[in-house]
CSV table of C-alpha atoms and ligand atoms in Angstrom, one decimal:
chain,number,residue,atom,x,y,z
T,1,MET,CA,216.1,12.3,17.1
T,2,ALA,CA,213.8,14.2,14.9
T,3,ASN,CA,211.5,17.3,15.8
T,4,CYS,CA,208.0,16.9,16.7
T,5,SER,CA,206.1,16.9,13.4
T,6,ILE,CA,203.3,18.9,15.0
T,7,CYS,CA,205.2,21.8,16.8
T,8,GLY,CA,208.9,21.4,15.9
T,9,ARG,CA,210.1,21.0,19.6
T,10,PRO,CA,212.7,18.1,20.0
T,11,ALA,CA,210.8,14.8,19.7
T,12,ILE,CA,210.7,11.9,22.0
T,13,TYR,CA,209.1,9.3,19.9
T,14,VAL,CA,208.7,8.3,16.4
T,15,ASN,CA,205.7,6.3,15.3
T,16,PRO,CA,207.2,3.2,13.4
T,17,VAL,CA,204.4,2.9,10.9
T,18,ASN,CA,204.5,6.5,9.4
T,19,ASN,CA,207.6,8.2,10.7
T,20,LYS,CA,205.5,11.0,12.4
T,21,ALA,CA,207.8,12.4,15.5
T,22,TYR,CA,206.0,13.5,18.9
T,23,CYS,CA,207.2,15.8,21.5
T,24,ARG,CA,206.4,15.4,25.1
T,25,ASN,CA,202.9,16.8,25.1
T,26,HIS,CA,202.1,15.9,21.4
T,27,PHE,CA,202.9,12.0,22.4
T,28,ILE,CA,200.6,12.1,25.4
T,29,GLU,CA,197.9,13.7,22.9
T,30,TYR,CA,198.5,11.0,20.3
T,31,PHE,CA,198.5,8.2,22.8
T,32,GLU,CA,195.2,9.3,24.7
T,33,LYS,CA,193.6,10.0,21.2
T,34,LYS,CA,194.5,6.4,19.8
T,35,VAL,CA,193.2,4.8,22.9
T,36,LYS,CA,189.9,6.9,22.8
T,37,LYS,CA,189.7,5.8,19.0
T,38,THR,CA,190.1,2.3,19.9
T,39,ILE,CA,187.5,2.5,22.4
T,40,ARG,CA,184.9,4.0,19.9
T,41,LYS,CA,186.0,1.9,17.1
T,42,TYR,CA,185.1,-1.4,18.9
T,43,ARG,CA,182.1,0.2,21.0
T,44,MET,CA,183.8,-0.7,24.2
T,45,LEU,CA,181.9,1.8,26.5
T,46,ASP,CA,178.4,3.1,26.5
T,47,LYS,CA,177.4,6.7,28.3
T,48,ASN,CA,176.6,4.9,31.6
T,49,GLU,CA,179.2,2.3,32.9
T,50,HIS,CA,180.9,1.1,36.1
T,51,ILE,CA,184.4,0.2,34.8
T,52,ILE,CA,186.3,-2.0,36.6
T,53,VAL,CA,190.0,-1.6,35.8
T,54,ALA,CA,192.0,-4.9,36.2
T,55,VAL,CA,195.3,-3.5,37.9
T,56,SER,CA,198.4,-5.3,38.6
T,57,GLY,CA,200.2,-2.5,39.9
T,58,GLY,CA,202.7,-2.6,36.8
T,59,LYS,CA,203.3,0.1,34.4
T,60,ASP,CA,200.6,-1.0,31.9
T,61,SER,CA,197.5,-1.3,34.1
T,62,ILE,CA,198.6,1.8,35.9
T,63,ALA,CA,198.6,3.6,32.7
T,64,LEU,CA,195.2,2.1,31.6
T,65,LEU,CA,193.8,3.4,35.2
T,66,HIS,CA,195.1,6.8,34.4
T,67,VAL,CA,193.9,7.1,31.0
T,68,LEU,CA,190.5,5.9,31.9
T,69,HIS,CA,190.3,8.0,35.2
T,70,LYS,CA,191.0,11.0,33.0
T,71,LEU,CA,188.5,10.2,30.3
T,72,SER,CA,186.0,9.4,33.0
T,73,ARG,CA,186.2,13.0,34.5
T,74,LYS,CA,184.5,14.3,31.2
T,75,MET,CA,182.0,11.4,31.1
T,76,PRO,CA,179.5,12.1,33.9
T,77,GLY,CA,178.0,8.7,33.5
T,78,TRP,CA,181.4,6.8,34.1
T,79,ARG,CA,182.5,5.6,37.3
T,80,VAL,CA,186.2,4.0,37.5
T,81,THR,CA,187.1,1.3,40.1
T,82,ALA,CA,190.5,-0.3,40.3
T,83,VAL,CA,190.5,-4.3,41.2
T,84,LEU,CA,193.9,-5.7,41.8
T,85,VAL,CA,194.0,-9.5,42.3
T,86,ASP,CA,196.5,-10.6,44.8
T,87,GLU,CA,197.5,-14.1,43.7
T,88,GLY,CA,199.8,-14.8,46.6
T,89,ILE,CA,203.0,-14.9,45.2
T,90,LYS,CA,205.6,-14.2,48.0
T,91,GLY,CA,208.0,-11.3,47.3
T,92,TYR,CA,206.4,-10.1,44.1
T,93,ARG,CA,202.8,-8.9,44.5
T,94,GLU,CA,203.6,-6.8,47.7
T,95,LYS,CA,205.6,-4.4,45.7
T,96,THR,CA,203.1,-4.0,43.0
T,97,VAL,CA,200.3,-3.5,45.5
T,98,GLU,CA,202.2,-0.5,46.8
T,99,ASN,CA,202.0,1.2,43.4
T,100,LEU,CA,198.4,1.0,43.2
T,101,VAL,CA,197.8,2.3,46.7
T,102,ALA,CA,200.1,5.3,46.1
T,103,TYR,CA,198.5,5.9,42.8
T,104,ALA,CA,195.1,5.7,44.3
T,105,ALA,CA,195.5,7.7,47.2
T,106,LYS,CA,197.4,10.6,45.1
T,107,ASN,CA,194.6,10.5,42.3
T,108,LYS,CA,191.5,9.8,44.6
T,109,VAL,CA,190.7,6.6,42.8
T,110,ASP,CA,188.6,3.9,44.4
T,111,TYR,CA,190.3,0.4,44.5
T,112,HIS,CA,189.7,-2.9,45.9
T,113,ILE,CA,192.2,-5.6,46.6
T,114,VAL,CA,190.8,-9.1,46.2
T,115,SER,CA,192.7,-12.5,46.6
T,116,PHE,CA,193.1,-16.0,45.7
T,117,LYS,CA,193.2,-17.0,49.1
T,118,GLU,CA,189.8,-15.4,49.7
T,119,TYR,CA,188.0,-16.6,46.4
T,120,ILE,CA,189.8,-20.1,45.6
T,121,GLY,CA,191.0,-21.1,49.2
T,122,ALA,CA,194.7,-20.9,48.4
T,123,SER,CA,197.3,-18.7,47.4
T,124,LEU,CA,199.1,-19.2,44.0
T,125,ASP,CA,202.3,-20.3,46.0
T,126,GLU,CA,200.3,-23.0,47.9
T,127,ILE,CA,198.5,-24.2,44.6
T,128,VAL,CA,201.7,-24.7,42.9
T,129,GLU,CA,203.0,-26.6,46.0
T,130,LYS,CA,199.9,-28.6,45.9
T,131,GLY,CA,200.2,-29.1,42.3
T,132,ARG,CA,203.6,-30.4,42.4
T,133,ALA,CA,202.8,-32.8,45.4
T,134,ARG,CA,199.9,-34.3,43.4
T,135,GLY,CA,202.1,-34.6,40.4
T,136,LEU,CA,199.8,-32.4,38.2
T,137,PRO,CA,201.5,-31.3,35.1
T,138,TYR,CA,200.4,-27.8,35.0
T,139,LEU,CA,202.8,-24.6,34.9
T,140,PRO,CA,202.2,-21.8,37.6
T,141,CYS,CA,201.1,-19.3,35.0
T,142,SER,CA,198.2,-21.8,34.0
T,143,TYR,CA,196.7,-21.9,37.3
T,144,CYS,CA,197.2,-18.1,37.7
T,145,GLY,CA,195.6,-17.0,34.3
T,146,VAL,CA,192.3,-19.4,34.9
T,147,PHE,CA,192.2,-18.1,38.5
T,148,ARG,CA,192.8,-14.7,37.8
T,149,ARG,CA,190.0,-14.1,35.4
T,150,TYR,CA,187.6,-16.3,37.4
T,151,VAL,CA,188.3,-14.1,40.8
T,152,LEU,CA,188.1,-10.8,38.8
T,153,ASN,CA,184.7,-11.9,37.1
T,154,LYS,CA,183.3,-12.5,40.6
T,155,ALA,CA,184.7,-9.5,42.2
T,156,ALA,CA,183.6,-7.1,39.4
T,157,ARG,CA,180.0,-8.6,39.8
T,158,ARG,CA,180.1,-8.4,43.3
T,159,LEU,CA,181.0,-4.5,43.0
T,160,GLY,CA,178.4,-4.0,40.6
T,161,GLY,CA,180.7,-3.3,37.6
T,162,THR,CA,179.1,-3.2,34.0
T,163,VAL,CA,182.4,-3.7,32.1
T,164,ILE,CA,186.1,-5.0,33.1
T,165,ALA,CA,188.7,-3.3,31.3
T,166,THR,CA,192.1,-4.9,31.1
T,167,ALA,CA,195.6,-3.5,30.2
T,168,HIS,CA,196.5,-6.1,27.4
T,169,ASN,CA,198.3,-4.3,24.7
T,170,LEU,CA,199.4,-4.9,21.2
T,171,ASP,CA,202.5,-7.0,22.0
T,172,ASP,CA,200.4,-8.7,24.7
T,173,VAL,CA,197.9,-9.9,22.5
T,174,ILE,CA,200.2,-11.1,19.6
T,175,GLN,CA,202.3,-13.1,22.1
T,176,THR,CA,199.2,-14.6,23.1
T,177,PHE,CA,198.3,-15.3,19.5
T,178,LEU,CA,201.4,-16.9,18.8
T,179,MET,CA,201.6,-19.0,21.8
T,180,ASN,CA,198.2,-20.4,20.9
T,181,ILE,CA,199.1,-21.3,17.6
T,182,VAL,CA,202.5,-23.1,19.2
T,183,SER,CA,200.2,-24.9,21.6
T,184,ASN,CA,197.7,-25.8,18.8
T,185,SER,CA,194.8,-23.6,20.9
T,186,VAL,CA,193.0,-22.7,18.0
T,187,ASP,CA,190.0,-21.8,20.1
T,188,LYS,CA,191.6,-19.3,22.3
T,189,ILE,CA,192.9,-17.5,19.2
T,190,TYR,CA,189.2,-16.6,18.7
T,191,LYS,CA,188.9,-15.1,22.3
T,192,LEU,CA,191.8,-12.6,21.4
T,193,THR,CA,189.2,-10.0,20.4
T,194,PRO,CA,189.3,-6.1,21.7
T,195,VAL,CA,185.9,-7.0,23.2
T,196,ILE,CA,184.5,-10.2,24.5
T,197,SER,CA,180.6,-9.8,25.3
T,198,ASP,CA,178.8,-12.4,27.2
T,199,GLU,CA,176.5,-10.9,29.5
T,200,GLU,CA,174.0,-14.0,28.6
T,201,GLY,CA,176.6,-16.5,29.7
T,202,GLY,CA,177.3,-14.6,32.9
T,203,PHE,CA,180.7,-13.0,32.2
T,204,ILE,CA,181.0,-9.3,32.4
T,205,LYS,CA,181.9,-7.9,29.3
T,206,ARG,CA,185.7,-7.3,29.0
T,207,ILE,CA,187.5,-4.8,27.0
T,208,LYS,CA,190.9,-4.1,26.1
T,209,PRO,CA,191.4,-0.4,25.2
T,210,PHE,CA,195.1,-0.8,24.6
T,211,TYR,CA,194.7,-3.4,22.0
T,212,THR,CA,196.4,-1.2,19.3
T,213,VAL,CA,198.9,0.3,21.8
T,214,LEU,CA,202.4,-0.9,21.4
T,215,GLU,CA,204.0,-2.0,24.7
T,216,LYS,CA,206.7,0.9,24.2
T,217,GLU,CA,203.8,3.4,24.0
T,218,SER,CA,202.1,2.5,27.1
T,219,ALA,CA,205.6,2.4,29.0
T,220,LEU,CA,206.6,5.9,27.7
T,221,TYR,CA,203.1,7.2,28.6
T,222,ALA,CA,203.4,5.7,32.0
T,223,LEU,CA,207.1,7.2,32.3
T,224,LEU,CA,206.1,10.7,31.2
T,225,ASN,CA,203.1,10.8,33.7
T,226,GLY,CA,205.3,9.7,36.5
T,227,LEU,CA,203.4,6.5,36.9
T,228,ILE,CA,206.3,3.8,36.2
T,229,GLU,CA,207.5,1.9,39.2
T,230,PRO,CA,211.0,3.0,40.3
T,231,GLU,CA,212.4,-0.6,40.4
T,232,TYR,CA,211.1,-3.4,38.4
T,233,VAL,CA,210.1,-6.7,40.1
T,234,GLN,CA,209.7,-10.0,38.0
T,235,CYS,CA,207.3,-12.6,39.0
T,236,PRO,CA,209.4,-15.7,40.2
T,237,TYR,CA,207.3,-18.0,38.0
T,238,ALA,CA,207.9,-15.8,34.9
T,239,GLU,CA,210.9,-18.1,33.9
T,240,TYR,CA,208.4,-21.0,33.1
T,241,ASN,CA,206.4,-19.1,30.7
T,242,ILE,CA,207.1,-19.4,27.0
T,243,ARG,CA,205.7,-15.8,26.8
T,244,PHE,CA,208.9,-14.4,27.5
T,245,THR,CA,210.9,-16.3,24.7
T,246,ILE,CA,208.1,-15.2,22.2
T,247,ARG,CA,208.2,-11.7,23.2
T,248,LYS,CA,212.0,-11.7,22.6
T,249,LEU,CA,211.6,-13.4,19.1
T,250,ILE,CA,209.0,-10.8,18.1
T,251,ASN,CA,211.0,-7.8,19.2
T,252,GLU,CA,213.9,-8.9,17.5
T,253,LEU,CA,211.9,-9.5,14.3
T,254,GLU,CA,210.3,-6.0,14.6
T,255,ASP,CA,213.9,-4.5,15.1
T,256,LYS,CA,214.9,-6.2,11.6
T,257,HIS,CA,211.5,-5.8,9.9
T,258,PRO,CA,209.5,-2.8,11.4
T,259,GLY,CA,205.7,-3.4,11.1
T,260,VAL,CA,205.9,-7.1,12.1
T,261,LYS,CA,203.9,-6.4,15.3
T,262,TYR,CA,200.9,-4.6,13.4
T,263,GLY,CA,201.0,-7.3,10.6
T,264,LEU,CA,200.4,-10.0,13.1
T,265,LEU,CA,197.7,-8.0,14.8
T,266,ASN,CA,195.9,-7.3,11.5
T,267,SER,CA,196.0,-11.0,10.8
T,268,LEU,CA,194.5,-11.8,14.1
T,269,ILE,CA,192.1,-9.5,13.5
T,270,SER,CA,191.3,-10.9,10.0
T,271,LEU,CA,190.8,-14.3,11.5
T,272,THR,CA,188.5,-13.4,14.5
T,273,GLN,CA,186.2,-11.3,12.5
T,274,GLU,CA,185.8,-14.3,9.9
T,275,LYS,CA,185.3,-16.5,12.8
T,276,GLN,CA,182.7,-14.1,14.2
T,277,THR,CA,180.7,-13.9,11.0
T,278,ARG,CA,180.6,-17.7,10.9
T,279,ASP,CA,179.1,-18.4,14.3
T,280,THR,CA,177.7,-14.8,15.6
T,281,VAL,CA,177.1,-16.0,19.0
T,282,ASN,CA,179.3,-17.9,21.1
T,283,LYS,CA,177.0,-19.8,23.2
T,284,LYS,CA,178.2,-20.4,26.7
T,285,GLN,CA,177.0,-22.4,29.6
T,286,VAL,CA,177.2,-22.0,33.3
T,287,CYS,CA,179.4,-24.1,35.6
T,288,LYS,CA,177.2,-26.7,37.5
T,289,ILE,CA,179.8,-26.1,40.3
T,290,CYS,CA,180.1,-22.7,41.0
T,291,GLY,CA,177.5,-21.0,38.5
T,292,GLU,CA,180.3,-19.0,36.9
T,293,PRO,CA,180.4,-18.8,32.7
T,294,SER,CA,182.0,-21.7,31.1
T,295,SER,CA,182.1,-23.6,27.8
T,296,HIS,CA,182.0,-26.9,29.7
T,297,PRO,CA,179.4,-28.2,32.3
T,298,VAL,CA,182.3,-27.6,34.7
T,299,CYS,CA,184.6,-24.7,34.4
T,300,ARG,CA,188.6,-24.8,34.2
T,301,ALA,CA,188.8,-23.0,37.7
T,302,CYS,CA,186.7,-25.7,39.3
T,303,LEU,CA,188.4,-28.5,37.6
T,304,TYR,CA,191.7,-26.9,38.9
T,305,ARG,CA,190.1,-26.8,42.2
T,306,TYR,CA,189.1,-30.5,42.1
T,307,GLU,CA,192.5,-31.7,40.9
T,308,LEU,CA,194.2,-29.6,43.8
T,309,GLY,CA,191.9,-31.1,46.5
T,310,LEU,CA,190.5,-27.4,47.1
T,311,THR,CA,186.7,-28.6,46.4
T,312,THR,CA,184.5,-29.8,49.3
T,313,SER,CA,183.6,-33.3,49.5
T,314,GLU,CA,180.2,-32.7,48.0
T,315,GLU,CA,181.5,-30.6,45.2
T,316,ALA,CA,184.2,-33.2,44.3
T,317,ASP,CA,181.5,-36.0,44.3
T,318,ARG,CA,179.4,-33.9,42.0
T,319,ILE,CA,182.4,-33.4,39.7
T,320,THR,CA,183.3,-36.7,39.4
T,321,GLU,CA,179.9,-37.6,38.3
T,322,LEU,CA,179.8,-34.8,35.8
T,323,ILE,CA,183.0,-36.2,34.4
T,324,ARG,CA,181.3,-39.7,34.0
T,325,GLU,CA,178.3,-37.9,32.3
T,326,ASN,CA,180.3,-35.7,30.0
T,327,PRO,CA,183.3,-37.6,28.8
T,328,VAL,CA,184.5,-34.3,27.0
T,329,LEU,CA,185.7,-33.3,30.5
T,330,LYS,CA,188.1,-36.0,30.8
T,331,LYS,CA,190.3,-34.3,28.3
T,332,TYR,CA,190.8,-31.5,31.0
T,333,VAL,CA,191.3,-33.6,33.9
T,334,TYR,CA,195.0,-34.9,34.7
T,335,LEU,CA,194.1,-37.2,37.9
T,336,LYS,CA,191.9,-40.3,37.8
T,337,GLN,CA,188.7,-39.5,38.8
T,338,SER,CA,188.6,-42.0,41.6
T,339,SER,CA,191.4,-40.0,43.5
X,401,SF4,FE1,200.7,-15.2,37.1
X,401,SF4,FE2,202.9,-16.2,35.5
X,401,SF4,FE3,202.2,-13.8,35.6
X,401,SF4,FE4,203.5,-14.9,37.4
X,401,SF4,S1,204.2,-14.7,35.4
X,401,SF4,S2,201.9,-13.3,37.6
X,401,SF4,S3,202.5,-16.7,37.7
X,401,SF4,S4,200.9,-15.3,34.8
X,402,ZN,ZN1,183.0,-23.6,38.1
């Protein structure tokens, strides 16, 4: 391996874009500067913020918590609280919860654990069971993503958060970009921006401080700071997710043609910026059932709850009525409305 381009000590990382090499200390400095630059460039944070860091307990989210906690010590107006959404996945979530609890105790960080059970009325394992029993065509990750966003937004509001920071890195973002192309979900592509502001519609502003950070960079940062979990546990539902195949394909492409990842990110940025200039404000409405922000009269989480039989009978009647009044909702509901 080369020597550090700054101090000449043995390097541990070489930036694939400009071939600059970094030793341990200069890598940490490079990484934190990159995150700070992203925060500044996309105006992610103001002087006074209560930052809710969405933590899964995995290496990326603990690395994000670590950076923001470190930065907050120099910013008196910033307060950082970690929130972990426990979906209720047996044999998986317990381990990552331990990682957060250990990190928080060691670094004196406030944290809260909220669950699907508490906010939705069923764990993900129960939801998957119910969905299968009802013949619903959705994959576990579809419920998981929708409900996790929903629970996080509600919990963050309850805690008085002003902004939600998630650990989506460059790799995550471009994987989602390709997944949305594959499934012809063009609208979702436009949401893959570094900042999603929608205070008007009830969503707390969401930011991705790792937007320009490669997965291997955040992993290395976690490793060098002793944040990485000793054993990697994979979610049992991961095998159903096309993301993992796409991830493998992009990594193979990057190995053969370095720069592909940044190329995909830049294409995404061009696309989303173009769209933003076309319609500056993305008008949102509020779900008529739960009051959470939604692009339709009933939000995706409430439609899933309806299909899974997790709504009250009054809610179910109201949703049936709303589906009748708004035929566009039929597109999102698999079951016949009478069931
Ligand atoms: Fe949720 Fe799917 Fe991730 Fe498992 S793999 S935590 S089900 S999104
Ligand atoms: Zn709703």
